[in-house]
């Protein structure tokens, strides 16, 4: 469908984004990017309704932006799954298909987009035609209250506790051989629900575990429910590229004094600092492929952020894009996210695929938006549940280094799964 050039914009009174989104849970396709934890770079939320165009690109490219003229309405919201790495790095392997086998990528633009500014509590609605605004008000006024609570009825994993411990040791052997320095090993969990409304689950997840880059995508029978704290890449109108990789995690303590000690322990822990530094170097290298020589810097190293169940160590890397480098090329040059692979990238991608022996799918990929002027912001797909009909899957992992203790690494996967297990009302299996 071709976009015509008309668009309209109105302001409405502030309501919480999640309350508006809840009214549209029965829409076939919708997108909701939610800043459930506001920070200075990210204080907008967006809801996209009434699809204008859908694309399933088989590679990361800019070709959607030929006729774009509206910063918001011509914005494409979507994801690139981890499996697109094959188109970039040519490392084909033969592993099991994931339980939910989603499209490799998906992007959509919408006929009505709501922009929430959390800083000044304003809401703007942009739409292509009066009929979409009327439809929006009609649905908004209906009493579509979500009250039914879903519950998982089965859960299994691609890796038992023992297998995970063995595989951590196997990675350490590869590190000793000098083949890799760090590898991000992940476990996948999957099962069935007795009932589900994916937006209800999203609401629960962002309440239990707020994050800067929460996102809800409903694409017919596929839903992505994400509460990601991690920025993969953003590119702004000044050609500044930013990434904020997370590496280093510890569970929180109930007692506030113990929790503070735990947090300081994480900040000063040599193993976690080494893990973080390796990924910072990898991301600097990835950004250098797209940025002006000498412009890539690390303004913040080992920043500790506290979330509901855990503390995370992250660092910020920024650079200035070379003018002739396409926006999509910036993504290609850094895909898949280094924090989800390890280093050196190709070697660890191959090693982890062999050890996990199941496709990661959307997990470890990226999710977000492109704008017509070719700015973008993508998060890393972690702390995310994927649903298809009554089936679900989610994945957790961590970076393995030479200093890793297999039992600690295993515990870290449980800490990361905690919020997801709470909303699915399940005990994680050993």
Coordinates of C-alpha atoms in Angstrom, one line a residue, residues 27-408:
X27 CA -6.2 -5.9 17.5
X28 CA -4.6 -8.3 14.9
X29 CA -1.4 -6.3 14.7
X30 CA -0.1 -3.7 17.2
X31 CA 3.2 -2.4 18.4
X32 CA 3.8 -0.9 21.8
X33 CA 7.3 0.4 22.8
X34 CA 7.2 1.3 26.4
X35 CA 9.8 3.2 28.5
X36 CA 8.7 1.7 31.8
X37 CA 12.0 3.0 33.3
X38 CA 12.7 6.5 32.1
X39 CA 16.2 7.7 31.4
X40 CA 17.6 10.8 29.8
X41 CA 18.0 9.3 26.3
X42 CA 14.8 7.4 26.3
X43 CA 11.6 9.0 27.6
X44 CA 9.2 8.3 24.8
X45 CA 6.7 5.5 24.4
X46 CA 4.9 4.6 21.2
X47 CA 1.8 2.7 20.2
X48 CA 1.3 1.8 16.5
X49 CA -2.2 0.9 15.3
X50 CA -4.0 0.0 12.1
X51 CA -1.3 -1.4 9.8
X52 CA -0.3 0.6 6.7
X53 CA 2.4 -1.7 5.4
X54 CA 4.2 -4.9 6.5
X55 CA 7.6 -6.1 5.3
X56 CA 9.6 -9.2 6.1
X57 CA 13.1 -8.2 4.9
X58 CA 15.6 -11.1 4.5
X59 CA 18.5 -8.8 5.1
X60 CA 19.1 -5.6 7.0
X61 CA 18.7 -2.8 4.6
X62 CA 17.3 0.8 4.0
X63 CA 15.2 0.2 1.0
X64 CA 11.9 0.9 2.8
X65 CA 12.6 4.6 3.0
X66 CA 12.1 5.8 -0.5
X67 CA 8.9 7.8 -0.1
X68 CA 9.1 8.7 3.6
X69 CA 8.1 12.1 4.6
X70 CA 6.7 11.9 8.1
X71 CA 9.1 11.3 11.0
X72 CA 6.5 9.3 13.0
X73 CA 4.0 7.9 10.6
X74 CA 6.6 6.6 8.2
X75 CA 8.6 5.0 11.0
X76 CA 9.0 1.2 10.7
X77 CA 8.7 -0.7 13.9
X78 CA 10.0 -4.3 14.0
X79 CA 12.7 -6.8 14.8
X80 CA 15.6 -8.7 13.2
X81 CA 16.0 -12.1 14.7
X82 CA 19.3 -13.6 15.8
X83 CA 19.1 -16.0 12.9
X84 CA 19.8 -13.2 10.4
X85 CA 23.4 -13.5 11.4
X86 CA 23.7 -16.1 8.6
X87 CA 23.1 -13.4 6.0
X88 CA 25.8 -11.3 7.5
X89 CA 28.5 -13.6 8.7
X90 CA 28.0 -16.6 6.4
X91 CA 28.2 -19.1 9.3
X92 CA 25.5 -21.6 8.3
X93 CA 25.0 -24.4 10.7
X94 CA 22.5 -27.1 11.1
X95 CA 20.7 -26.9 14.4
X96 CA 17.2 -27.7 15.6
X97 CA 14.4 -25.3 14.7
X98 CA 13.1 -23.3 17.7
X99 CA 9.8 -24.5 19.2
X100 CA 8.2 -21.2 17.9
X101 CA 9.6 -20.6 14.5
X102 CA 8.9 -16.9 13.9
X103 CA 9.7 -15.0 10.6
X104 CA 13.4 -14.0 10.4
X105 CA 12.4 -10.4 10.6
X106 CA 9.3 -8.2 10.6
X107 CA 8.7 -4.5 10.2
X108 CA 5.4 -2.5 9.9
X109 CA 4.4 1.1 9.6
X110 CA 1.0 2.2 10.9
X111 CA -1.9 4.5 10.0
X112 CA -2.1 5.9 13.5
X113 CA 0.8 6.3 15.9
X114 CA 0.6 7.6 19.5
X115 CA 3.7 9.3 20.9
X116 CA 3.9 9.6 24.7
X117 CA 6.5 12.0 26.2
X118 CA 7.0 10.9 29.8
X119 CA 9.0 14.0 30.7
X120 CA 6.4 16.6 30.0
X121 CA 3.4 14.2 30.2
X122 CA 2.1 14.9 26.7
X123 CA 0.5 12.6 24.2
X124 CA 0.3 13.3 20.4
X125 CA -1.6 11.2 18.0
X126 CA -0.6 11.3 14.3
X127 CA -2.8 9.6 11.7
X128 CA -3.3 9.4 8.0
X129 CA -7.0 9.8 7.8
X130 CA -10.0 10.8 10.0
X131 CA -11.4 7.3 9.9
X132 CA -8.4 6.0 11.8
X133 CA -8.8 8.6 14.5
X134 CA -12.5 7.7 14.8
X135 CA -11.7 4.0 15.0
X136 CA -9.1 4.8 17.7
X137 CA -11.7 6.7 19.8
X138 CA -14.3 4.0 19.3
X139 CA -12.0 1.2 20.6
X140 CA -10.7 3.5 23.4
X141 CA -14.2 4.0 24.8
X142 CA -15.0 0.3 25.0
X143 CA -14.6 -1.6 28.2
X144 CA -11.9 -4.0 27.3
X145 CA -10.7 -4.9 30.8
X146 CA -8.0 -7.6 31.0
X147 CA -8.6 -9.7 34.0
X148 CA -8.0 -13.3 33.2
X149 CA -4.6 -14.4 34.5
X150 CA -2.7 -16.9 32.3
X151 CA -0.7 -19.7 33.8
X152 CA 1.8 -22.1 32.3
X153 CA 0.8 -25.7 32.3
X154 CA 4.1 -27.3 31.1
X155 CA 7.7 -26.3 30.8
X156 CA 10.8 -28.0 29.5
X157 CA 14.3 -26.9 28.4
X158 CA 17.0 -27.7 25.8
X159 CA 19.5 -28.1 28.6
X160 CA 19.4 -29.7 32.1
X161 CA 21.4 -28.2 34.9
X162 CA 24.1 -30.9 34.5
X163 CA 24.3 -30.3 30.8
X164 CA 24.7 -26.6 31.4
X165 CA 27.5 -27.1 33.9
X166 CA 29.2 -29.4 31.5
X167 CA 28.9 -27.0 28.6
X168 CA 30.4 -24.1 30.8
X169 CA 33.4 -26.4 31.4
X170 CA 33.6 -27.2 27.7
X171 CA 33.7 -23.4 26.8
X172 CA 36.5 -22.9 29.4
X173 CA 38.5 -25.7 27.7
X174 CA 38.1 -23.8 24.4
X175 CA 39.3 -20.6 26.1
X176 CA 42.3 -22.4 27.4
X177 CA 43.0 -23.6 23.8
X178 CA 43.0 -19.9 22.8
X179 CA 40.0 -20.3 20.4
X180 CA 37.7 -17.9 22.2
X181 CA 38.0 -15.4 25.1
X182 CA 34.3 -15.2 26.2
X183 CA 31.2 -17.0 25.0
X184 CA 27.6 -16.3 25.8
X185 CA 25.9 -19.6 26.6
X186 CA 22.1 -19.7 26.8
X187 CA 19.4 -22.1 27.8
X188 CA 16.0 -22.1 26.2
X189 CA 12.7 -22.9 28.1
X190 CA 9.5 -23.6 26.4
X191 CA 6.0 -24.9 27.2
X192 CA 2.3 -24.3 27.0
X193 CA -0.2 -22.0 28.7
X194 CA -3.8 -22.9 29.6
X195 CA -4.9 -19.5 28.5
X196 CA -3.2 -16.3 27.5
X197 CA -3.6 -12.7 26.7
X198 CA -0.2 -11.6 25.8
X199 CA -0.8 -8.0 26.7
X200 CA -1.9 -9.0 30.1
X201 CA 1.4 -10.9 30.5
X202 CA 3.3 -7.8 29.2
X203 CA 1.5 -5.6 31.8
X204 CA 2.6 -8.0 34.6
X205 CA 6.2 -8.2 33.3
X206 CA 6.7 -4.5 33.1
X207 CA 5.1 -4.1 36.6
X208 CA 7.4 -6.7 38.1
X209 CA 10.5 -5.9 36.1
X210 CA 10.4 -2.3 34.6
X211 CA 13.1 -1.7 32.0
X212 CA 14.1 1.1 29.6
X213 CA 13.3 -0.7 26.4
X214 CA 10.1 -2.7 27.2
X215 CA 8.3 -3.7 24.0
X216 CA 5.1 -5.5 23.0
X217 CA 4.6 -6.7 19.5
X218 CA 1.4 -8.5 18.4
X219 CA 1.6 -9.9 14.9
X220 CA -1.5 -12.0 14.6
X221 CA -0.8 -15.2 16.5
X222 CA 2.8 -14.2 17.3
X223 CA 3.4 -12.0 20.3
X224 CA 6.7 -10.7 21.6
X225 CA 6.7 -9.6 25.3
X226 CA 10.0 -7.9 26.2
X227 CA 11.3 -6.0 29.1
X228 CA 14.8 -5.4 27.9
X229 CA 17.2 -3.2 29.8
X230 CA 19.8 -3.2 27.0
X231 CA 20.3 -0.7 24.2
X232 CA 21.9 -2.4 21.2
X233 CA 22.3 0.7 19.0
X234 CA 20.8 4.1 18.4
X235 CA 21.6 6.6 15.7
X236 CA 20.4 10.2 16.0
X237 CA 20.0 13.1 13.6
X238 CA 23.5 14.3 14.4
X239 CA 24.9 11.0 13.2
X240 CA 25.9 9.9 16.7
X241 CA 25.9 6.2 17.3
X242 CA 25.4 4.9 20.8
X243 CA 25.6 1.4 22.3
X244 CA 25.2 0.3 25.9
X245 CA 26.3 -3.3 26.3
X246 CA 25.4 -5.1 29.6
X247 CA 27.8 -7.7 31.0
X248 CA 28.0 -8.6 34.6
X249 CA 24.9 -9.5 36.7
X250 CA 24.2 -10.4 40.3
X251 CA 20.9 -11.1 42.1
X252 CA 19.6 -8.6 44.6
X253 CA 19.3 -9.2 48.4
X254 CA 16.2 -8.4 50.4
X255 CA 18.2 -6.7 53.2
X256 CA 19.2 -3.2 51.9
X257 CA 22.6 -3.3 53.6
X258 CA 23.4 -6.7 52.1
X259 CA 22.1 -5.5 48.8
X260 CA 24.4 -2.5 48.8
X261 CA 27.4 -4.8 49.6
X262 CA 26.3 -7.1 46.8
X263 CA 26.2 -4.2 44.4
X264 CA 29.7 -2.9 45.4
X265 CA 30.9 -6.5 45.0
X266 CA 29.6 -6.6 41.4
X267 CA 31.2 -3.2 40.6
X268 CA 34.6 -4.4 41.9
X269 CA 34.5 -8.0 40.9
X270 CA 37.4 -8.7 38.5
X271 CA 35.6 -11.5 36.6
X272 CA 32.6 -9.3 35.8
X273 CA 34.8 -6.3 35.0
X274 CA 36.8 -8.4 32.6
X275 CA 33.7 -9.8 31.0
X276 CA 32.3 -6.2 30.5
X277 CA 35.6 -4.9 29.2
X278 CA 35.9 -7.6 26.5
X279 CA 32.4 -6.7 25.2
X280 CA 33.2 -3.0 25.3
X281 CA 36.3 -3.7 23.1
X282 CA 34.2 -5.8 20.8
X283 CA 31.6 -3.1 20.5
X284 CA 34.3 -0.4 20.0
X285 CA 35.6 -2.5 17.1
X286 CA 32.1 -3.0 15.7
X287 CA 31.4 0.8 15.8
X288 CA 34.8 1.6 14.3
X289 CA 33.7 -0.2 11.2
X290 CA 31.0 2.5 10.7
X291 CA 32.4 5.6 12.4
X292 CA 34.9 8.4 11.7
X293 CA 38.4 7.2 12.9
X294 CA 39.1 8.5 16.3
X295 CA 35.5 9.4 17.1
X296 CA 34.7 6.2 19.0
X297 CA 35.0 6.7 22.8
X298 CA 33.8 5.2 26.0
X299 CA 32.2 7.9 28.2
X300 CA 31.1 5.5 30.9
X301 CA 32.7 2.2 32.0
X302 CA 31.3 -0.2 34.6
X303 CA 28.1 1.7 35.3
X304 CA 25.9 -0.3 37.8
X305 CA 22.1 -0.1 37.4
X306 CA 19.7 -1.6 39.8
X307 CA 16.6 -3.5 38.6
X308 CA 13.9 -5.3 40.5
X309 CA 15.6 -8.7 40.8
X310 CA 19.2 -7.9 39.9
X311 CA 22.1 -5.4 39.5
X312 CA 23.6 -5.0 36.0
X313 CA 27.0 -3.7 34.9
X314 CA 26.9 -1.8 31.7
X315 CA 29.2 0.6 29.7
X316 CA 28.5 3.2 27.1
X317 CA 30.3 3.4 23.7
X318 CA 29.6 6.3 21.3
X319 CA 31.0 7.3 17.9
X320 CA 30.2 9.6 15.0
X321 CA 29.0 7.8 11.8
X322 CA 30.9 8.3 8.6
X323 CA 28.7 10.3 6.3
X324 CA 28.7 7.8 3.4
X325 CA 27.9 4.8 5.6
X326 CA 24.3 3.8 5.3
X327 CA 22.3 3.5 8.5
X328 CA 21.5 -0.1 7.9
X329 CA 25.3 -0.8 7.5
X330 CA 25.9 0.5 11.0
X331 CA 23.5 -2.3 12.2
X332 CA 25.1 -4.9 9.9
X333 CA 28.6 -4.0 11.2
X334 CA 27.5 -4.7 14.8
X335 CA 25.1 -7.5 14.3
X336 CA 24.4 -9.8 16.2
X337 CA 24.8 -7.9 19.5
X338 CA 28.3 -8.6 20.9
X339 CA 26.9 -9.0 24.5
X340 CA 24.9 -12.0 23.2
X341 CA 27.8 -13.6 21.4
X342 CA 31.2 -13.1 23.1
X343 CA 34.5 -12.7 21.4
X344 CA 35.8 -13.3 18.8
X345 CA 32.4 -13.1 17.3
X346 CA 32.3 -15.7 14.5
X347 CA 34.1 -18.3 16.5
X348 CA 31.8 -18.0 19.5
X349 CA 28.6 -17.9 17.3
X350 CA 29.7 -21.3 15.9
X351 CA 30.7 -22.7 19.3
X352 CA 27.4 -21.7 21.1
X353 CA 25.3 -22.9 18.2
X354 CA 26.9 -26.3 18.5
X355 CA 26.4 -26.4 22.3
X356 CA 22.9 -25.0 22.4
X357 CA 21.8 -27.0 19.3
X358 CA 18.6 -25.0 18.9
X359 CA 17.9 -21.8 17.1
X360 CA 17.6 -18.7 19.4
X361 CA 15.0 -17.2 17.1
X362 CA 14.1 -13.6 18.1
X363 CA 16.0 -13.9 21.3
X364 CA 19.5 -12.3 21.0
X365 CA 18.2 -10.4 18.0
X366 CA 17.2 -6.7 18.1
X367 CA 13.9 -4.9 18.3
X368 CA 13.0 -1.2 17.7
X369 CA 12.5 1.3 14.9
X370 CA 13.9 3.1 11.9
X371 CA 12.9 6.6 11.1
X372 CA 12.7 8.1 7.5
X373 CA 15.7 10.3 8.1
X374 CA 17.4 7.0 8.9
X375 CA 17.8 7.4 12.6
X376 CA 17.0 4.3 14.6
X377 CA 16.9 2.8 18.1
X378 CA 17.1 -0.9 18.8
X379 CA 17.2 -2.9 22.0
X380 CA 18.8 -6.3 22.5
X381 CA 16.1 -9.0 22.8
X382 CA 16.6 -10.3 26.3
X383 CA 14.2 -10.8 29.2
X384 CA 11.6 -11.6 26.5
X385 CA 8.9 -14.2 26.1
X386 CA 7.7 -15.2 22.7
X387 CA 4.2 -16.6 22.3
X388 CA 2.4 -18.3 19.5
X389 CA -1.1 -19.3 20.2
X390 CA -0.8 -21.2 23.6
X391 CA 2.9 -22.0 23.2
X392 CA 5.7 -19.9 24.8
X393 CA 9.5 -19.8 24.8
X394 CA 12.1 -17.7 26.6
X395 CA 15.8 -17.9 26.9
X396 CA 18.5 -16.9 29.5
X397 CA 22.2 -17.0 29.5
X398 CA 25.5 -15.4 30.5
X399 CA 29.0 -14.7 29.4
X400 CA 31.5 -17.5 30.2
X401 CA 35.1 -16.5 30.8
X402 CA 38.2 -18.4 32.0
X403 CA 37.3 -17.3 35.6
X404 CA 33.7 -18.6 35.4
X405 CA 32.4 -20.9 38.1
X406 CA 29.9 -23.2 36.4
X407 CA 27.6 -23.2 39.5
X408 CA 27.6 -19.4 39.7

